[in-house]
Amino acid sequence: MNEPTDEPTKEPTDGRAAPRAGGGRASRRARQRTAAYFDLDKTILATSTTLALGTPMRRSGIISTASLARGVVAQLPYLLVGADEDHTARLMTHLARMSAGVERDRFQEVVREALATAIAPAVYAEALDLIEAHRRAGHDIVVVSASGAEMVEPIAELVGADRAVATRMEVDEQGRFTGRIAHSLLHGAKVDALTADAAAHDISLERSWAYSDSISDQPMLEAVGHPVAVNPDRELRRLAADSGWPVRDFTRPVDLRHPFQPPRPWATTGACHLPRPSGAVVALSVGIVIGVSALVGTAAYLALRPAGTR
């Protein structure tokens, strides 16, 4: 398996550079740690976090079928071709409104209960291999996502990350979501969050890695010494080719409910090409499409049938 290294021929280190002469500043840089910052959706997961958790949320009564259907439809552009930050911002606003009045503790409980059935089957095997390679090298593993922290943090724990940085929903004095966003990681805030995390944990961004699928994360990728495009959208794939960044095409979700298999090789290429999806990814996509159709149909039926029959 290819390891995360400064150069393809070198072995990974513990993330600390050898001491050099030249005073205190050089000595401090030598003591700094190295981190690997991972986006979540379509980088660690083969789908969208909110899409994967939608059905468990509906079954628990946290959201309605109609709200879920609207959310799923809103997710389709991102799932299929990627989405810009304005689209993502509208989606996050919609999701925040859907959760208004829900107890934060209850929301987190549903997420944790759904990890095995909704999230574990969608984790990329290649992402797990890469996370493990960084861990062996002594690097901090950090998930950085614009999705809500109540969803992101349990998933980060599931895949073995050290911590997560995510969007924060506003919570009132009774511990219920207000329907508003307290702190968003959109519109450049993701790179600010990464920089703040690096400062808080004495991380050298120059020696660190960042992984993402979206051109909207260009500032985050450019903030580190080792940017990597994973399953990139068209614009990010072009930027990676122009910048000489590595491109990783992940194609194999692995079900974490079953024992881990031996490490699998993962493709490394600087060329611009479309990945050939595996049978698992195709099956997952087909399942999503079928689920979307069923939800939209159900929502339409509920909305259009006569009031007296509801």
Short mmCIF file of C-alpha atoms in Angstrom, two decimals:
data_model
loop_
_atom_site.label_atom_id
_atom_site.label_comp_id
_atom_site.label_asym_id
_atom_site.label_seq_id
_atom_site.Cartn_x
_atom_site.Cartn_y
_atom_site.Cartn_z
CA MET A 1 0.00 0.00 0.00
CA ASN A 2 1.26 3.49 -0.82
CA GLU A 3 2.02 5.49 2.29
CA PRO A 4 1.57 9.26 2.74
CA THR A 5 5.07 10.65 2.25
CA ASP A 6 6.78 13.86 1.18
CA GLU A 7 8.05 12.03 -1.89
CA PRO A 8 6.86 8.72 -3.38
CA THR A 9 10.14 6.98 -2.58
CA LYS A 10 10.33 7.98 1.09
CA GLU A 11 8.85 6.21 4.08
CA PRO A 12 6.47 8.15 6.33
CA THR A 13 7.88 9.61 9.51
CA ASP A 14 6.32 10.53 12.81
CA GLY A 15 5.60 13.99 11.42
CA ARG A 16 8.53 15.76 13.05
CA ALA A 17 11.42 17.17 11.06
CA ALA A 18 15.03 16.63 12.10
CA PRO A 19 16.40 19.49 14.25
CA ARG A 20 18.37 22.13 12.38
CA ALA A 21 20.72 24.84 13.46
CA GLY A 22 19.33 28.34 13.27
CA GLY A 23 17.69 29.33 16.53
CA GLY A 24 14.41 28.96 18.34
CA ARG A 25 12.07 29.33 15.35
CA ALA A 26 13.65 26.40 13.51
CA SER A 27 13.61 24.38 16.71
CA ARG A 28 9.89 25.06 17.22
CA ARG A 29 9.11 24.00 13.64
CA ALA A 30 11.01 20.80 14.29
CA ARG A 31 8.83 20.06 17.31
CA GLN A 32 5.53 20.69 15.54
CA ARG A 33 3.22 17.81 14.69
CA THR A 34 1.81 16.77 11.31
CA ALA A 35 -1.88 16.27 10.55
CA ALA A 36 -4.06 14.75 7.84
CA TYR A 37 -7.26 16.77 7.30
CA PHE A 38 -10.09 14.84 5.63
CA ASP A 39 -13.29 16.14 4.12
CA LEU A 40 -16.16 13.71 4.83
CA ASP A 41 -18.75 13.37 2.05
CA LYS A 42 -17.44 11.61 -1.08
CA THR A 43 -13.97 11.54 0.51
CA ILE A 44 -14.38 9.21 3.48
CA LEU A 45 -18.00 8.31 2.69
CA ALA A 46 -19.31 7.19 -0.69
CA THR A 47 -22.41 9.32 -0.19
CA SER A 48 -23.69 12.40 1.61
CA THR A 49 -23.86 12.28 5.41
CA THR A 50 -27.26 13.93 5.54
CA LEU A 51 -28.60 11.66 2.81
CA ALA A 52 -27.36 8.52 4.57
CA LEU A 53 -28.89 9.58 7.89
CA GLY A 54 -32.17 10.83 6.41
CA THR A 55 -34.09 7.57 6.68
CA PRO A 56 -33.09 6.88 10.32
CA MET A 57 -34.12 10.45 11.16
CA ARG A 58 -37.52 9.93 9.53
CA ARG A 59 -38.07 6.60 11.27
CA SER A 60 -37.27 8.17 14.62
CA GLY A 61 -39.79 10.95 14.01
CA ILE A 62 -37.19 13.72 13.99
CA ILE A 63 -38.13 14.77 10.44
CA SER A 64 -41.19 14.14 8.28
CA THR A 65 -41.32 12.13 5.07
CA ALA A 66 -42.01 15.28 3.07
CA SER A 67 -39.04 17.11 4.64
CA LEU A 68 -36.80 14.14 3.98
CA ALA A 69 -37.90 14.00 0.35
CA ARG A 70 -37.13 17.69 -0.14
CA GLY A 71 -33.74 17.24 1.48
CA VAL A 72 -32.90 14.24 -0.67
CA VAL A 73 -33.85 16.05 -3.86
CA ALA A 74 -31.71 19.00 -2.77
CA GLN A 75 -28.77 16.61 -2.29
CA LEU A 76 -28.92 15.10 -5.78
CA PRO A 77 -26.88 17.79 -7.61
CA TYR A 78 -24.01 17.35 -5.14
CA LEU A 79 -24.22 13.58 -5.13
CA LEU A 80 -24.16 13.32 -8.91
CA VAL A 81 -22.01 16.22 -10.15
CA GLY A 82 -20.93 18.25 -7.12
CA ALA A 83 -22.32 21.54 -5.86
CA ASP A 84 -21.05 25.04 -5.19
CA GLU A 85 -21.02 26.71 -1.79
CA ASP A 86 -24.24 28.65 -2.41
CA HIS A 87 -26.11 25.39 -3.00
CA THR A 88 -24.50 23.84 0.07
CA ALA A 89 -25.42 26.89 2.16
CA ARG A 90 -29.07 26.63 1.10
CA LEU A 91 -29.05 22.93 1.95
CA MET A 92 -27.55 23.53 5.40
CA THR A 93 -30.18 26.20 6.09
CA HIS A 94 -32.91 23.75 5.07
CA LEU A 95 -31.49 21.03 7.32
CA ALA A 96 -31.21 23.42 10.26
CA ARG A 97 -34.85 24.42 9.88
CA MET A 98 -35.93 20.77 9.69
CA SER A 99 -34.28 20.09 13.05
CA ALA A 100 -35.89 23.05 14.85
CA GLY A 101 -37.36 21.97 18.19
CA VAL A 102 -35.51 18.65 18.25
CA GLU A 103 -33.56 17.83 21.41
CA ARG A 104 -29.85 17.79 20.67
CA ASP A 105 -29.29 14.72 22.85
CA ARG A 106 -32.05 12.82 21.05
CA PHE A 107 -30.60 13.80 17.68
CA GLN A 108 -27.16 12.53 18.67
CA GLU A 109 -28.67 9.32 20.01
CA VAL A 110 -30.35 8.61 16.66
CA VAL A 111 -27.10 9.30 14.79
CA ARG A 112 -25.14 6.88 16.96
CA GLU A 113 -27.83 4.22 16.64
CA ALA A 114 -27.72 4.62 12.84
CA LEU A 115 -23.94 4.33 12.46
CA ALA A 116 -23.99 0.57 11.90
CA THR A 117 -26.84 0.52 9.38
CA ALA A 118 -26.57 3.86 7.56
CA ILE A 119 -22.92 4.93 7.74
CA ALA A 120 -20.70 1.86 8.14
CA PRO A 121 -21.65 0.33 4.75
CA ALA A 122 -20.73 3.58 2.95
CA VAL A 123 -17.16 4.11 4.25
CA TYR A 124 -14.50 3.87 1.55
CA ALA A 125 -12.01 1.06 2.14
CA GLU A 126 -9.29 3.19 0.54
CA ALA A 127 -10.00 6.00 3.01
CA LEU A 128 -9.60 3.60 5.94
CA ASP A 129 -6.28 2.38 4.52
CA LEU A 130 -5.10 5.96 4.15
CA ILE A 131 -6.20 6.93 7.66
CA GLU A 132 -4.32 3.93 9.04
CA ALA A 133 -1.19 4.85 7.05
CA HIS A 134 -1.25 8.37 8.52
CA ARG A 135 -1.80 6.97 11.99
CA ARG A 136 1.22 4.67 11.65
CA ALA A 137 3.23 7.71 10.60
CA GLY A 138 2.25 9.45 13.84
CA HIS A 139 -0.01 12.06 12.22
CA ASP A 140 -3.13 13.58 13.78
CA ILE A 141 -6.30 12.54 11.89
CA VAL A 142 -8.90 15.33 11.65
CA VAL A 143 -12.26 15.28 9.85
CA VAL A 144 -13.28 18.73 8.58
CA SER A 145 -16.86 18.98 7.33
CA ALA A 146 -19.58 21.55 6.66
CA SER A 147 -22.14 19.03 7.95
CA GLY A 148 -23.43 19.34 11.49
CA ALA A 149 -21.09 18.38 14.32
CA GLU A 150 -23.76 16.12 15.82
CA MET A 151 -23.46 13.95 12.70
CA VAL A 152 -19.77 14.39 11.93
CA GLU A 153 -18.25 13.68 15.35
CA PRO A 154 -19.63 10.12 15.73
CA ILE A 155 -18.55 9.28 12.18
CA ALA A 156 -15.06 10.64 12.83
CA GLU A 157 -14.87 8.41 15.89
CA LEU A 158 -16.10 5.44 13.83
CA VAL A 159 -13.29 5.75 11.26
CA GLY A 160 -10.58 6.33 13.85
CA ALA A 161 -10.05 10.10 13.61
CA ASP A 162 -8.59 11.99 16.55
CA ARG A 163 -11.14 14.80 16.34
CA ALA A 164 -13.61 16.58 14.06
CA VAL A 165 -14.25 20.18 13.08
CA ALA A 166 -17.77 20.84 11.78
CA THR A 167 -20.71 23.22 11.48
CA ARG A 168 -22.46 23.98 14.78
CA MET A 169 -26.23 24.25 15.07
CA GLU A 170 -27.68 26.75 17.54
CA VAL A 171 -29.12 25.18 20.70
CA ASP A 172 -31.45 26.93 23.16
CA GLU A 173 -31.42 26.79 26.97
CA GLN A 174 -33.60 23.67 26.91
CA GLY A 175 -31.08 21.82 24.76
CA ARG A 176 -33.21 21.99 21.60
CA PHE A 177 -32.12 23.08 18.15
CA THR A 178 -33.44 26.53 17.26
CA GLY A 179 -33.39 25.96 13.51
CA ARG A 180 -30.49 28.37 13.05
CA ILE A 181 -26.79 27.78 12.40
CA ALA A 182 -24.47 29.02 15.14
CA HIS A 183 -21.20 28.53 13.26
CA SER A 184 -20.89 27.45 9.63
CA LEU A 185 -17.83 26.06 7.86
CA LEU A 186 -18.94 27.44 4.49
CA HIS A 187 -17.63 30.39 2.46
CA GLY A 188 -13.98 30.05 3.42
CA ALA A 189 -14.62 29.16 7.05
CA LYS A 190 -13.28 25.65 6.54
CA VAL A 191 -9.73 26.87 5.99
CA ASP A 192 -10.11 29.18 9.00
CA ALA A 193 -11.16 26.17 11.09
CA LEU A 194 -8.21 24.17 9.79
CA THR A 195 -5.81 26.99 10.65
CA ALA A 196 -7.31 27.32 14.13
CA ASP A 197 -7.01 23.57 14.71
CA ALA A 198 -3.38 23.66 13.62
CA ALA A 199 -2.63 26.51 16.03
CA ALA A 200 -4.44 24.79 18.91
CA HIS A 201 -2.59 21.48 18.43
CA ASP A 202 0.81 22.83 17.33
CA ILE A 203 0.45 21.44 13.79
CA SER A 204 2.78 22.34 10.94
CA LEU A 205 0.50 22.97 7.94
CA GLU A 206 3.55 22.97 5.69
CA ARG A 207 4.10 19.30 6.53
CA SER A 208 0.41 18.35 6.69
CA TRP A 209 -2.03 16.74 4.22
CA ALA A 210 -5.56 17.67 3.18
CA TYR A 211 -8.03 15.51 1.23
CA SER A 212 -11.22 16.67 -0.48
CA ASP A 213 -13.50 16.00 -3.47
CA SER A 214 -14.75 19.55 -4.09
CA ILE A 215 -13.37 22.69 -5.72
CA SER A 216 -15.06 24.62 -2.90
CA ASP A 217 -12.30 23.25 -0.64
CA GLN A 218 -9.52 24.77 -2.75
CA PRO A 219 -8.50 27.18 0.07
CA MET A 220 -8.22 24.27 2.52
CA LEU A 221 -6.16 22.24 0.07
CA GLU A 222 -3.86 25.16 -0.68
CA ALA A 223 -3.29 25.76 3.04
CA VAL A 224 -1.24 22.57 3.48
CA GLY A 225 1.99 21.30 2.02
CA HIS A 226 0.40 18.11 0.67
CA PRO A 227 -3.00 18.68 -0.97
CA VAL A 228 -4.72 15.60 -2.45
CA ALA A 229 -7.86 15.49 -4.60
CA VAL A 230 -10.12 12.51 -3.82
CA ASN A 231 -12.89 11.59 -6.27
CA PRO A 232 -12.66 15.21 -7.45
CA ASP A 233 -15.36 17.13 -9.26
CA ARG A 234 -14.46 18.41 -12.72
CA GLU A 235 -13.04 21.74 -11.57
CA LEU A 236 -10.94 20.23 -8.79
CA ARG A 237 -9.64 17.53 -11.13
CA ARG A 238 -8.51 20.23 -13.54
CA LEU A 239 -6.90 22.24 -10.72
CA ALA A 240 -5.10 19.15 -9.44
CA ALA A 241 -3.71 18.42 -12.90
CA ASP A 242 -2.57 22.03 -13.37
CA SER A 243 -1.02 22.16 -9.89
CA GLY A 244 0.60 18.73 -9.95
CA TRP A 245 -1.46 17.49 -7.00
CA PRO A 246 -2.06 13.75 -6.56
CA VAL A 247 -5.53 12.44 -7.45
CA ARG A 248 -7.01 9.48 -5.58
CA ASP A 249 -10.03 7.66 -6.97
CA PHE A 250 -11.79 5.72 -4.21
CA THR A 251 -14.26 3.12 -5.48
CA ARG A 252 -14.81 0.49 -2.78
CA PRO A 253 -17.07 1.10 0.19
CA VAL A 254 -16.41 -1.43 2.95
CA ASP A 255 -18.98 -2.52 5.51
CA LEU A 256 -17.49 -1.78 8.93
CA ARG A 257 -20.03 -4.13 10.50
CA HIS A 258 -17.88 -7.00 9.22
CA PRO A 259 -14.26 -7.76 10.19
CA PHE A 260 -11.56 -5.76 8.46
CA GLN A 261 -9.99 -7.37 5.43
CA PRO A 262 -6.25 -7.22 4.66
CA PRO A 263 -5.00 -3.84 3.40
CA ARG A 264 -5.96 -3.12 -0.19
CA PRO A 265 -3.85 -1.13 -2.69
CA TRP A 266 -5.29 2.26 -3.55
CA ALA A 267 -4.65 4.05 -6.84
CA THR A 268 -2.35 7.05 -7.04
CA THR A 269 -2.31 9.11 -10.20
CA GLY A 270 -1.68 12.62 -11.35
CA ALA A 271 -3.58 12.08 -14.58
CA CYS A 272 -7.07 13.45 -15.20
CA HIS A 273 -9.40 10.53 -15.74
CA LEU A 274 -12.81 9.47 -14.55
CA PRO A 275 -12.79 6.56 -12.09
CA ARG A 276 -14.51 3.32 -13.00
CA PRO A 277 -17.02 2.72 -10.22
CA SER A 278 -16.98 -0.63 -8.52
CA GLY A 279 -20.01 -2.85 -8.20
CA ALA A 280 -20.44 -1.68 -4.61
CA VAL A 281 -20.54 1.99 -5.60
CA VAL A 282 -22.96 1.25 -8.44
CA ALA A 283 -25.20 -0.71 -6.07
CA LEU A 284 -25.09 2.10 -3.52
CA SER A 285 -25.98 4.65 -6.19
CA VAL A 286 -28.85 2.53 -7.47
CA GLY A 287 -30.15 2.16 -3.93
CA ILE A 288 -30.03 5.93 -3.44
CA VAL A 289 -31.92 6.55 -6.68
CA ILE A 290 -34.59 3.99 -5.74
CA GLY A 291 -34.88 5.51 -2.28
CA VAL A 292 -35.18 9.01 -3.71
CA SER A 293 -37.93 7.90 -6.09
CA ALA A 294 -39.86 6.24 -3.28
CA LEU A 295 -39.55 9.24 -0.98
CA VAL A 296 -40.51 11.77 -3.62
CA GLY A 297 -43.49 9.66 -4.64
CA THR A 298 -44.63 9.29 -1.04
CA ALA A 299 -44.25 12.99 -0.36
CA ALA A 300 -46.18 13.89 -3.50
CA TYR A 301 -48.98 11.49 -2.56
CA LEU A 302 -49.24 12.91 0.95
CA ALA A 303 -49.29 16.46 -0.38
CA LEU A 304 -51.88 15.90 -3.13
CA ARG A 305 -54.41 13.47 -1.67
CA PRO A 306 -57.71 14.98 -0.42
CA ALA A 307 -57.59 16.46 3.05
CA GLY A 308 -60.35 14.19 4.31
CA THR A 309 -58.26 11.09 3.60
CA ARG A 310 -55.19 12.18 5.54
#
